[in-house]
């Protein structure tokens, strides 16, 4: 409907709603921030070469195996079937591996694009819950955070998992507000993919299920779970048939549960996590793994928060 068919006040309200949701079309200042962030990520990308971590080399080889029609360990002469890592991230990498043709530096376009899309999703998720200036500041802090900048040049699953996580939140919120929404299958596919990128995605699936059941969205809950349950059972069956193990993560989970009985190791682990999130992730400040600050700062942070 043309603008002139509206009353002036109605047209102004509609334009205001558009600006509140996305910023001034086309997304206003956000477009320039994303462009600047993208250029910064490209400039920073040579900082870490592809293969510097075991995870990125492992995922790239797994993606290459998918191009051969199977999920197997190419570094093993017998090409044994893989049950670790999860195939979600190698599945994303596979077409880029095919296009790169051995120019592995080009693979950094995956974490760069994942980070930029995460910034856009974060902007959308915040919505009109805060003032536009606060919304802009939050997204800017996310995009230019030192840890975000560093991970944007590393070909590991973390950046893509954050992108999927924000996608789930953006799809879930309107589904909780309006029972007439019919995109539970889309939410289910994104949830399933997140569970196949990082094992923590299983907890995300459970959290979404609890949210939908609490809101009495029973039809949406069933539609959301079907892709995850179907793919999960297929993956477990495939692993047990080919490798005689449910998952390659089983031994890691057993070791983690065993560590719960060691109080000193457990407290040290949570102290390191607190420092990582409160300082390294938020401010880009590192005190070193052996520093006394690893124990002092979590206690101070807890005191302040309480």
PDB file of C-alpha atoms in Angstrom:
ATOM      1  CA  UNK A   1       0.000   0.000   0.000  1.00  0.00           C
ATOM      2  CA  UNK A   2       1.516   3.393  -0.917  1.00  0.00           C
ATOM      3  CA  UNK A   3       2.559   5.759   1.809  1.00  0.00           C
ATOM      4  CA  UNK A   4       0.090   8.434   0.783  1.00  0.00           C
ATOM      5  CA  UNK A   5      -2.840   6.139   1.568  1.00  0.00           C
ATOM      6  CA  UNK A   6      -1.940   6.290   5.242  1.00  0.00           C
ATOM      7  CA  UNK A   7      -2.738   9.104   7.535  1.00  0.00           C
ATOM      8  CA  UNK A   8       0.429  11.049   8.391  1.00  0.00           C
ATOM      9  CA  UNK A   9       0.455   9.779  11.960  1.00  0.00           C
ATOM     10  CA  UNK A  10       0.073   6.151  10.850  1.00  0.00           C
ATOM     11  CA  UNK A  11       2.871   6.456   8.303  1.00  0.00           C
ATOM     12  CA  UNK A  12       5.143   7.989  10.928  1.00  0.00           C
ATOM     13  CA  UNK A  13       4.372   5.164  13.347  1.00  0.00           C
ATOM     14  CA  UNK A  14       5.115   2.507  10.742  1.00  0.00           C
ATOM     15  CA  UNK A  15       8.444   4.129   9.828  1.00  0.00           C
ATOM     16  CA  UNK A  16       9.292   4.447  13.516  1.00  0.00           C
ATOM     17  CA  UNK A  17       8.635   0.744  14.073  1.00  0.00           C
ATOM     18  CA  UNK A  18      10.901  -0.108  11.150  1.00  0.00           C
ATOM     19  CA  UNK A  19      13.675   2.083  12.533  1.00  0.00           C
ATOM     20  CA  UNK A  20      13.253   0.660  16.040  1.00  0.00           C
ATOM     21  CA  UNK A  21      13.606  -2.894  14.804  1.00  0.00           C
ATOM     22  CA  UNK A  22      16.505  -2.590  12.399  1.00  0.00           C
ATOM     23  CA  UNK A  23      17.737   0.987  12.481  1.00  0.00           C
ATOM     24  CA  UNK A  24      17.217   3.494   9.684  1.00  0.00           C
ATOM     25  CA  UNK A  25      16.971   1.569   6.366  1.00  0.00           C
ATOM     26  CA  UNK A  26      19.186  -0.026   5.239  1.00  0.00           C
ATOM     27  CA  UNK A  27      19.987  -0.760   8.901  1.00  0.00           C
ATOM     28  CA  UNK A  28      21.488   2.682   9.279  1.00  0.00           C
ATOM     29  CA  UNK A  29      24.724   3.021  11.171  1.00  0.00           C
ATOM     30  CA  UNK A  30      24.802  -0.719  11.827  1.00  0.00           C
ATOM     31  CA  UNK A  31      25.766  -1.330   8.180  1.00  0.00           C
ATOM     32  CA  UNK A  32      28.861   0.823   8.560  1.00  0.00           C
ATOM     33  CA  UNK A  33      29.793  -0.836  11.841  1.00  0.00           C
ATOM     34  CA  UNK A  34      29.506  -4.285  10.249  1.00  0.00           C
ATOM     35  CA  UNK A  35      31.595  -3.127   7.293  1.00  0.00           C
ATOM     36  CA  UNK A  36      34.285  -1.714   9.593  1.00  0.00           C
ATOM     37  CA  UNK A  37      34.265  -4.882  11.684  1.00  0.00           C
ATOM     38  CA  UNK A  38      34.577  -7.029   8.557  1.00  0.00           C
ATOM     39  CA  UNK A  39      37.588  -5.051   7.339  1.00  0.00           C
ATOM     40  CA  UNK A  40      39.176  -5.327  10.783  1.00  0.00           C
ATOM     41  CA  UNK A  41      38.578  -9.092  10.817  1.00  0.00           C
ATOM     42  CA  UNK A  42      40.208  -9.423   7.392  1.00  0.00           C
ATOM     43  CA  UNK A  43      43.201  -7.366   8.518  1.00  0.00           C
ATOM     44  CA  UNK A  44      43.510  -9.505  11.658  1.00  0.00           C
ATOM     45  CA  UNK A  45      43.001 -12.873   9.918  1.00  0.00           C
ATOM     46  CA  UNK A  46      46.712 -13.585   9.165  1.00  0.00           C
ATOM     47  CA  UNK A  47      47.432 -13.432  12.902  1.00  0.00           C
ATOM     48  CA  UNK A  48      46.703 -17.164  13.291  1.00  0.00           C
ATOM     49  CA  UNK A  49      47.422 -19.545  10.414  1.00  0.00           C
ATOM     50  CA  UNK A  50      44.959 -22.282   9.528  1.00  0.00           C
ATOM     51  CA  UNK A  51      45.950 -25.491  11.289  1.00  0.00           C
ATOM     52  CA  UNK A  52      47.523 -23.772  14.299  1.00  0.00           C
ATOM     53  CA  UNK A  53      45.043 -25.588  16.533  1.00  0.00           C
ATOM     54  CA  UNK A  54      44.321 -29.272  16.512  1.00  0.00           C
ATOM     55  CA  UNK A  55      40.614 -28.525  16.277  1.00  0.00           C
ATOM     56  CA  UNK A  56      40.705 -26.610  12.996  1.00  0.00           C
ATOM     57  CA  UNK A  57      42.951 -29.157  11.263  1.00  0.00           C
ATOM     58  CA  UNK A  58      40.718 -31.969  12.506  1.00  0.00           C
ATOM     59  CA  UNK A  59      37.528 -30.257  11.305  1.00  0.00           C
ATOM     60  CA  UNK A  60      39.010 -29.476   7.895  1.00  0.00           C
ATOM     61  CA  UNK A  61      40.070 -33.084   7.375  1.00  0.00           C
ATOM     62  CA  UNK A  62      36.619 -34.233   8.475  1.00  0.00           C
ATOM     63  CA  UNK A  63      35.047 -31.808   5.981  1.00  0.00           C
ATOM     64  CA  UNK A  64      37.315 -33.137   3.241  1.00  0.00           C
ATOM     65  CA  UNK A  65      36.192 -36.677   4.035  1.00  0.00           C
ATOM     66  CA  UNK A  66      32.576 -35.618   3.544  1.00  0.00           C
ATOM     67  CA  UNK A  67      33.477 -34.558   0.019  1.00  0.00           C
ATOM     68  CA  UNK A  68      34.506 -38.183  -0.573  1.00  0.00           C
ATOM     69  CA  UNK A  69      31.054 -39.382   0.471  1.00  0.00           C
ATOM     70  CA  UNK A  70      31.887 -40.663   3.955  1.00  0.00           C
ATOM     71  CA  UNK A  71      32.789 -39.417   7.406  1.00  0.00           C
ATOM     72  CA  UNK A  72      36.190 -40.977   8.033  1.00  0.00           C
ATOM     73  CA  UNK A  73      39.638 -40.210   9.425  1.00  0.00           C
ATOM     74  CA  UNK A  74      41.764 -39.224   6.440  1.00  0.00           C
ATOM     75  CA  UNK A  75      44.911 -38.967   8.580  1.00  0.00           C
ATOM     76  CA  UNK A  76      44.578 -42.673   9.363  1.00  0.00           C
ATOM     77  CA  UNK A  77      45.909 -44.996   6.615  1.00  0.00           C
ATOM     78  CA  UNK A  78      42.888 -47.256   7.078  1.00  0.00           C
ATOM     79  CA  UNK A  79      40.437 -44.318   6.925  1.00  0.00           C
ATOM     80  CA  UNK A  80      38.503 -45.499   9.958  1.00  0.00           C
ATOM     81  CA  UNK A  81      34.959 -44.094  10.478  1.00  0.00           C
ATOM     82  CA  UNK A  82      34.783 -40.980  12.639  1.00  0.00           C
ATOM     83  CA  UNK A  83      32.560 -40.526  15.680  1.00  0.00           C
ATOM     84  CA  UNK A  84      34.477 -37.448  16.825  1.00  0.00           C
ATOM     85  CA  UNK A  85      34.176 -34.531  16.115  1.00  0.00           C
ATOM     86  CA  UNK A  86      30.484 -33.934  15.581  1.00  0.00           C
ATOM     87  CA  UNK A  87      29.721 -33.479  11.866  1.00  0.00           C
ATOM     88  CA  UNK A  88      27.835 -30.173  12.093  1.00  0.00           C
ATOM     89  CA  UNK A  89      30.779 -27.828  11.573  1.00  0.00           C
ATOM     90  CA  UNK A  90      32.594 -30.013   8.993  1.00  0.00           C
ATOM     91  CA  UNK A  91      29.321 -30.071   7.061  1.00  0.00           C
ATOM     92  CA  UNK A  92      29.420 -26.269   6.873  1.00  0.00           C
ATOM     93  CA  UNK A  93      33.101 -26.283   5.939  1.00  0.00           C
ATOM     94  CA  UNK A  94      32.780 -28.918   3.192  1.00  0.00           C
ATOM     95  CA  UNK A  95      31.662 -26.636   0.308  1.00  0.00           C
ATOM     96  CA  UNK A  96      34.290 -24.050   1.244  1.00  0.00           C
ATOM     97  CA  UNK A  97      36.962 -26.755   1.321  1.00  0.00           C
ATOM     98  CA  UNK A  98      35.914 -27.766  -2.188  1.00  0.00           C
ATOM     99  CA  UNK A  99      36.093 -24.166  -3.437  1.00  0.00           C
ATOM    100  CA  UNK A 100      39.379 -23.325  -1.715  1.00  0.00           C
ATOM    101  CA  UNK A 101      41.277 -26.118  -3.517  1.00  0.00           C
ATOM    102  CA  UNK A 102      44.027 -26.248  -0.945  1.00  0.00           C
ATOM    103  CA  UNK A 103      44.285 -22.486  -0.349  1.00  0.00           C
ATOM    104  CA  UNK A 104      43.500 -22.875   3.335  1.00  0.00           C
ATOM    105  CA  UNK A 105      43.762 -19.170   4.154  1.00  0.00           C
ATOM    106  CA  UNK A 106      40.498 -18.688   2.228  1.00  0.00           C
ATOM    107  CA  UNK A 107      38.737 -20.826   4.857  1.00  0.00           C
ATOM    108  CA  UNK A 108      38.858 -17.875   7.233  1.00  0.00           C
ATOM    109  CA  UNK A 109      35.874 -16.414   5.389  1.00  0.00           C
ATOM    110  CA  UNK A 110      33.747 -18.904   7.395  1.00  0.00           C
ATOM    111  CA  UNK A 111      34.494 -17.545  10.908  1.00  0.00           C
ATOM    112  CA  UNK A 112      34.486 -13.956   9.592  1.00  0.00           C
ATOM    113  CA  UNK A 113      31.014 -14.304   8.078  1.00  0.00           C
ATOM    114  CA  UNK A 114      29.760 -16.248  11.112  1.00  0.00           C
ATOM    115  CA  UNK A 115      30.897 -13.430  13.410  1.00  0.00           C
ATOM    116  CA  UNK A 116      29.306 -10.707  11.290  1.00  0.00           C
ATOM    117  CA  UNK A 117      26.021 -12.614  11.048  1.00  0.00           C
ATOM    118  CA  UNK A 118      26.141 -13.069  14.827  1.00  0.00           C
ATOM    119  CA  UNK A 119      26.428  -9.300  15.210  1.00  0.00           C
ATOM    120  CA  UNK A 120      23.365  -8.798  13.021  1.00  0.00           C
ATOM    121  CA  UNK A 121      21.424 -11.455  14.929  1.00  0.00           C
ATOM    122  CA  UNK A 122      22.443  -9.903  18.233  1.00  0.00           C
ATOM    123  CA  UNK A 123      21.113  -6.560  16.998  1.00  0.00           C
ATOM    124  CA  UNK A 124      17.828  -8.205  16.040  1.00  0.00           C
ATOM    125  CA  UNK A 125      17.571 -10.124  19.308  1.00  0.00           C
ATOM    126  CA  UNK A 126      18.022  -7.009  21.456  1.00  0.00           C
ATOM    127  CA  UNK A 127      15.228  -5.337  19.488  1.00  0.00           C
ATOM    128  CA  UNK A 128      13.426  -2.486  21.154  1.00  0.00           C
ATOM    129  CA  UNK A 129      14.028  -3.782  24.688  1.00  0.00           C
ATOM    130  CA  UNK A 130      16.632  -1.055  25.239  1.00  0.00           C
ATOM    131  CA  UNK A 131      17.204   2.439  23.913  1.00  0.00           C
ATOM    132  CA  UNK A 132      18.691   2.628  20.387  1.00  0.00           C
ATOM    133  CA  UNK A 133      21.954   4.092  21.683  1.00  0.00           C
ATOM    134  CA  UNK A 134      22.363   1.287  24.239  1.00  0.00           C
ATOM    135  CA  UNK A 135      21.515  -1.267  21.559  1.00  0.00           C
ATOM    136  CA  UNK A 136      24.178   0.155  19.269  1.00  0.00           C
ATOM    137  CA  UNK A 137      26.783   0.207  22.057  1.00  0.00           C
ATOM    138  CA  UNK A 138      26.100  -3.427  23.000  1.00  0.00           C
ATOM    139  CA  UNK A 139      26.460  -4.656  19.416  1.00  0.00           C
ATOM    140  CA  UNK A 140      29.618  -2.581  18.943  1.00  0.00           C
ATOM    141  CA  UNK A 141      31.141  -4.021  22.120  1.00  0.00           C
ATOM    142  CA  UNK A 142      30.369  -7.501  20.853  1.00  0.00           C
ATOM    143  CA  UNK A 143      31.821  -6.976  17.375  1.00  0.00           C
ATOM    144  CA  UNK A 144      35.010  -5.254  18.541  1.00  0.00           C
ATOM    145  CA  UNK A 145      35.618  -7.329  21.658  1.00  0.00           C
ATOM    146  CA  UNK A 146      39.252  -8.569  21.657  1.00  0.00           C
ATOM    147  CA  UNK A 147      38.146 -12.193  21.961  1.00  0.00           C
ATOM    148  CA  UNK A 148      35.623 -11.788  19.134  1.00  0.00           C
ATOM    149  CA  UNK A 149      38.319 -10.208  16.982  1.00  0.00           C
ATOM    150  CA  UNK A 150      40.730 -13.048  17.707  1.00  0.00           C
ATOM    151  CA  UNK A 151      38.223 -15.869  17.083  1.00  0.00           C
ATOM    152  CA  UNK A 152      37.040 -14.273  13.831  1.00  0.00           C
ATOM    153  CA  UNK A 153      40.315 -15.421  12.290  1.00  0.00           C
ATOM    154  CA  UNK A 154      40.320 -18.972  13.688  1.00  0.00           C
ATOM    155  CA  UNK A 155      38.615 -21.781  11.772  1.00  0.00           C
ATOM    156  CA  UNK A 156      36.990 -23.506  14.748  1.00  0.00           C
ATOM    157  CA  UNK A 157      33.360 -24.159  15.593  1.00  0.00           C
ATOM    158  CA  UNK A 158      32.982 -21.484  18.298  1.00  0.00           C
ATOM    159  CA  UNK A 159      31.974 -18.600  16.026  1.00  0.00           C
ATOM    160  CA  UNK A 160      29.455 -20.687  14.100  1.00  0.00           C
ATOM    161  CA  UNK A 161      27.987 -22.060  17.322  1.00  0.00           C
ATOM    162  CA  UNK A 162      27.408 -18.512  18.616  1.00  0.00           C
ATOM    163  CA  UNK A 163      25.675 -17.731  15.326  1.00  0.00           C
ATOM    164  CA  UNK A 164      23.378 -20.754  15.741  1.00  0.00           C
ATOM    165  CA  UNK A 165      22.761 -19.885  19.391  1.00  0.00           C
ATOM    166  CA  UNK A 166      21.580 -16.383  18.521  1.00  0.00           C
ATOM    167  CA  UNK A 167      19.479 -17.787  15.663  1.00  0.00           C
ATOM    168  CA  UNK A 168      17.695 -20.045  18.152  1.00  0.00           C
ATOM    169  CA  UNK A 169      16.938 -17.101  20.445  1.00  0.00           C
ATOM    170  CA  UNK A 170      15.647 -14.980  17.558  1.00  0.00           C
ATOM    171  CA  UNK A 171      13.338 -17.803  16.400  1.00  0.00           C
ATOM    172  CA  UNK A 172      12.198 -18.849  19.863  1.00  0.00           C
ATOM    173  CA  UNK A 173      11.060 -15.502  21.250  1.00  0.00           C
ATOM    174  CA  UNK A 174       8.304 -14.784  18.676  1.00  0.00           C
ATOM    175  CA  UNK A 175       7.235 -18.423  18.895  1.00  0.00           C
ATOM    176  CA  UNK A 176       6.662 -17.989  22.631  1.00  0.00           C
ATOM    177  CA  UNK A 177       4.754 -14.742  22.117  1.00  0.00           C
ATOM    178  CA  UNK A 178       2.498 -15.806  19.254  1.00  0.00           C
ATOM    179  CA  UNK A 179       1.157 -19.397  19.137  1.00  0.00           C
ATOM    180  CA  UNK A 180       0.076 -18.831  15.508  1.00  0.00           C
ATOM    181  CA  UNK A 181       3.707 -18.796  14.367  1.00  0.00           C
ATOM    182  CA  UNK A 182       4.464 -21.846  12.221  1.00  0.00           C
ATOM    183  CA  UNK A 183       8.252 -21.912  12.031  1.00  0.00           C
ATOM    184  CA  UNK A 184       8.877 -24.546  14.680  1.00  0.00           C
ATOM    185  CA  UNK A 185      10.429 -26.750  11.990  1.00  0.00           C
ATOM    186  CA  UNK A 186      12.948 -24.037  11.199  1.00  0.00           C
ATOM    187  CA  UNK A 187      13.747 -23.730  14.893  1.00  0.00           C
ATOM    188  CA  UNK A 188      14.078 -27.511  15.106  1.00  0.00           C
ATOM    189  CA  UNK A 189      16.565 -27.616  12.224  1.00  0.00           C
ATOM    190  CA  UNK A 190      18.703 -24.860  13.766  1.00  0.00           C
ATOM    191  CA  UNK A 191      18.568 -26.620  17.145  1.00  0.00           C
ATOM    192  CA  UNK A 192      19.595 -29.924  15.603  1.00  0.00           C
ATOM    193  CA  UNK A 193      22.485 -28.268  13.783  1.00  0.00           C
ATOM    194  CA  UNK A 194      23.670 -26.612  17.002  1.00  0.00           C
ATOM    195  CA  UNK A 195      23.644 -29.989  18.769  1.00  0.00           C
ATOM    196  CA  UNK A 196      25.782 -31.393  15.940  1.00  0.00           C
ATOM    197  CA  UNK A 197      28.271 -28.519  16.109  1.00  0.00           C
ATOM    198  CA  UNK A 198      28.982 -28.559  19.848  1.00  0.00           C
ATOM    199  CA  UNK A 199      27.803 -31.124  22.433  1.00  0.00           C
ATOM    200  CA  UNK A 200      26.609 -28.189  24.552  1.00  0.00           C
ATOM    201  CA  UNK A 201      23.857 -27.869  21.961  1.00  0.00           C
ATOM    202  CA  UNK A 202      22.073 -30.720  23.751  1.00  0.00           C
ATOM    203  CA  UNK A 203      21.580 -28.422  26.738  1.00  0.00           C
ATOM    204  CA  UNK A 204      20.241 -25.751  24.372  1.00  0.00           C
ATOM    205  CA  UNK A 205      17.689 -28.239  23.021  1.00  0.00           C
ATOM    206  CA  UNK A 206      16.555 -29.075  26.558  1.00  0.00           C
ATOM    207  CA  UNK A 207      16.311 -25.376  27.479  1.00  0.00           C
ATOM    208  CA  UNK A 208      14.149 -24.633  24.428  1.00  0.00           C
ATOM    209  CA  UNK A 209      11.942 -27.637  25.196  1.00  0.00           C
ATOM    210  CA  UNK A 210      11.387 -26.489  28.783  1.00  0.00           C
ATOM    211  CA  UNK A 211      10.559 -22.969  27.570  1.00  0.00           C
ATOM    212  CA  UNK A 212       7.985 -24.219  25.066  1.00  0.00           C
ATOM    213  CA  UNK A 213       6.364 -26.575  27.568  1.00  0.00           C
ATOM    214  CA  UNK A 214       6.248 -23.854  30.224  1.00  0.00           C
ATOM    215  CA  UNK A 215       4.492 -21.561  27.723  1.00  0.00           C
ATOM    216  CA  UNK A 216       2.135 -24.449  26.799  1.00  0.00           C
ATOM    217  CA  UNK A 217       3.274 -24.503  23.202  1.00  0.00           C
ATOM    218  CA  UNK A 218       2.867 -28.270  22.944  1.00  0.00           C
ATOM    219  CA  UNK A 219       2.464 -28.443  19.160  1.00  0.00           C
ATOM    220  CA  UNK A 220       5.523 -26.252  18.628  1.00  0.00           C
ATOM    221  CA  UNK A 221       7.508 -28.357  21.121  1.00  0.00           C
ATOM    222  CA  UNK A 222       6.838 -31.573  19.228  1.00  0.00           C
ATOM    223  CA  UNK A 223       7.643 -29.987  15.858  1.00  0.00           C
ATOM    224  CA  UNK A 224      10.857 -28.547  17.258  1.00  0.00           C
ATOM    225  CA  UNK A 225      12.063 -31.842  18.730  1.00  0.00           C
ATOM    226  CA  UNK A 226      11.442 -34.070  15.713  1.00  0.00           C
ATOM    227  CA  UNK A 227      14.526 -33.001  13.666  1.00  0.00           C
ATOM    228  CA  UNK A 228      16.854 -33.186  16.683  1.00  0.00           C
ATOM    229  CA  UNK A 229      15.582 -36.558  17.915  1.00  0.00           C
ATOM    230  CA  UNK A 230      15.547 -38.089  14.420  1.00  0.00           C
ATOM    231  CA  UNK A 231      19.063 -36.956  13.545  1.00  0.00           C
ATOM    232  CA  UNK A 232      20.350 -37.768  17.030  1.00  0.00           C
ATOM    233  CA  UNK A 233      19.086 -41.364  16.916  1.00  0.00           C
ATOM    234  CA  UNK A 234      20.491 -41.772  13.391  1.00  0.00           C
ATOM    235  CA  UNK A 235      23.902 -40.471  14.499  1.00  0.00           C
ATOM    236  CA  UNK A 236      24.031 -42.740  17.561  1.00  0.00           C
ATOM    237  CA  UNK A 237      22.964 -45.768  15.497  1.00  0.00           C
ATOM    238  CA  UNK A 238      25.561 -45.013  12.825  1.00  0.00           C
ATOM    239  CA  UNK A 239      28.323 -44.637  15.420  1.00  0.00           C
ATOM    240  CA  UNK A 240      27.431 -47.833  17.253  1.00  0.00           C
ATOM    241  CA  UNK A 241      27.258 -49.803  14.017  1.00  0.00           C
ATOM    242  CA  UNK A 242      30.536 -48.525  12.542  1.00  0.00           C
ATOM    243  CA  UNK A 243      32.670 -47.765  15.608  1.00  0.00           C
ATOM    244  CA  UNK A 244      30.971 -49.751  18.417  1.00  0.00           C
ATOM    245  CA  UNK A 245      30.802 -46.548  20.468  1.00  0.00           C
ATOM    246  CA  UNK A 246      27.866 -44.205  20.958  1.00  0.00           C
ATOM    247  CA  UNK A 247      30.044 -41.103  20.639  1.00  0.00           C
ATOM    248  CA  UNK A 248      33.670 -40.066  20.637  1.00  0.00           C
ATOM    249  CA  UNK A 249      32.835 -37.731  23.513  1.00  0.00           C
ATOM    250  CA  UNK A 250      32.037 -40.617  25.880  1.00  0.00           C
ATOM    251  CA  UNK A 251      35.575 -40.893  27.292  1.00  0.00           C
ATOM    252  CA  UNK A 252      35.824 -37.114  27.714  1.00  0.00           C
ATOM    253  CA  UNK A 253      32.534 -37.027  29.615  1.00  0.00           C
ATOM    254  CA  UNK A 254      33.706 -39.892  31.844  1.00  0.00           C
ATOM    255  CA  UNK A 255      36.918 -38.016  32.657  1.00  0.00           C
ATOM    256  CA  UNK A 256      34.951 -34.831  33.387  1.00  0.00           C
ATOM    257  CA  UNK A 257      32.582 -36.626  35.766  1.00  0.00           C
ATOM    258  CA  UNK A 258      35.536 -38.258  37.496  1.00  0.00           C
ATOM    259  CA  UNK A 259      37.124 -34.846  38.059  1.00  0.00           C
ATOM    260  CA  UNK A 260      34.106 -33.785  40.139  1.00  0.00           C
ATOM    261  CA  UNK A 261      35.485 -35.780  43.066  1.00  0.00           C
ATOM    262  CA  UNK A 262      38.700 -33.697  43.044  1.00  0.00           C
ATOM    263  CA  UNK A 263      37.670 -30.532  44.888  1.00  0.00           C
ATOM    264  CA  UNK A 264      40.926 -28.666  44.226  1.00  0.00           C
ATOM    265  CA  UNK A 265      40.819 -29.266  40.471  1.00  0.00           C
ATOM    266  CA  UNK A 266      37.128 -28.370  40.364  1.00  0.00           C
ATOM    267  CA  UNK A 267      37.621 -25.045  42.181  1.00  0.00           C
ATOM    268  CA  UNK A 268      40.623 -24.238  40.002  1.00  0.00           C
ATOM    269  CA  UNK A 269      38.598 -24.963  36.870  1.00  0.00           C
ATOM    270  CA  UNK A 270      35.737 -22.663  37.874  1.00  0.00           C
ATOM    271  CA  UNK A 271      38.214 -19.965  38.876  1.00  0.00           C
ATOM    272  CA  UNK A 272      39.763 -20.100  35.395  1.00  0.00           C
ATOM    273  CA  UNK A 273      36.311 -19.983  33.800  1.00  0.00           C
ATOM    274  CA  UNK A 274      35.353 -16.943  35.859  1.00  0.00           C
ATOM    275  CA  UNK A 275      38.507 -15.114  34.812  1.00  0.00           C
ATOM    276  CA  UNK A 276      37.977 -16.113  31.181  1.00  0.00           C
ATOM    277  CA  UNK A 277      34.433 -14.758  31.062  1.00  0.00           C
ATOM    278  CA  UNK A 278      34.762 -11.698  33.286  1.00  0.00           C
ATOM    279  CA  UNK A 279      38.131 -10.489  32.049  1.00  0.00           C
ATOM    280  CA  UNK A 280      39.515 -12.161  28.962  1.00  0.00           C
ATOM    281  CA  UNK A 281      36.181 -12.353  27.115  1.00  0.00           C
ATOM    282  CA  UNK A 282      34.842  -8.961  28.203  1.00  0.00           C
ATOM    283  CA  UNK A 283      37.960  -6.825  28.375  1.00  0.00           C
ATOM    284  CA  UNK A 284      40.633  -8.859  26.600  1.00  0.00           C
ATOM    285  CA  UNK A 285      42.826  -8.852  29.744  1.00  0.00           C
ATOM    286  CA  UNK A 286      44.861 -11.969  30.573  1.00  0.00           C
ATOM    287  CA  UNK A 287      46.690 -12.450  33.880  1.00  0.00           C
ATOM    288  CA  UNK A 288      48.297 -15.782  32.962  1.00  0.00           C
ATOM    289  CA  UNK A 289      47.268 -19.281  33.952  1.00  0.00           C
ATOM    290  CA  UNK A 290      49.638 -19.562  36.926  1.00  0.00           C
ATOM    291  CA  UNK A 291      48.963 -16.164  38.420  1.00  0.00           C
ATOM    292  CA  UNK A 292      47.468 -15.678  41.868  1.00  0.00           C
ATOM    293  CA  UNK A 293      44.870 -13.490  40.147  1.00  0.00           C
ATOM    294  CA  UNK A 294      43.171 -16.679  38.940  1.00  0.00           C
ATOM    295  CA  UNK A 295      42.021 -17.272  42.499  1.00  0.00           C
ATOM    296  CA  UNK A 296      41.644 -13.715  43.781  1.00  0.00           C
ATOM    297  CA  UNK A 297      39.600 -12.149  40.994  1.00  0.00           C
ATOM    298  CA  UNK A 298      36.710 -14.704  40.965  1.00  0.00           C
ATOM    299  CA  UNK A 299      36.272 -14.153  44.711  1.00  0.00           C
ATOM    300  CA  UNK A 300      36.261 -10.380  44.211  1.00  0.00           C
ATOM    301  CA  UNK A 301      33.813 -10.665  41.306  1.00  0.00           C
ATOM    302  CA  UNK A 302      31.495 -12.832  43.378  1.00  0.00           C
ATOM    303  CA  UNK A 303      31.647 -10.359  46.269  1.00  0.00           C
ATOM    304  CA  UNK A 304      30.771  -7.444  43.979  1.00  0.00           C
ATOM    305  CA  UNK A 305      27.901  -9.314  42.301  1.00  0.00           C
ATOM    306  CA  UNK A 306      26.464 -10.376  45.657  1.00  0.00           C
TER     307      UNK A 306
END
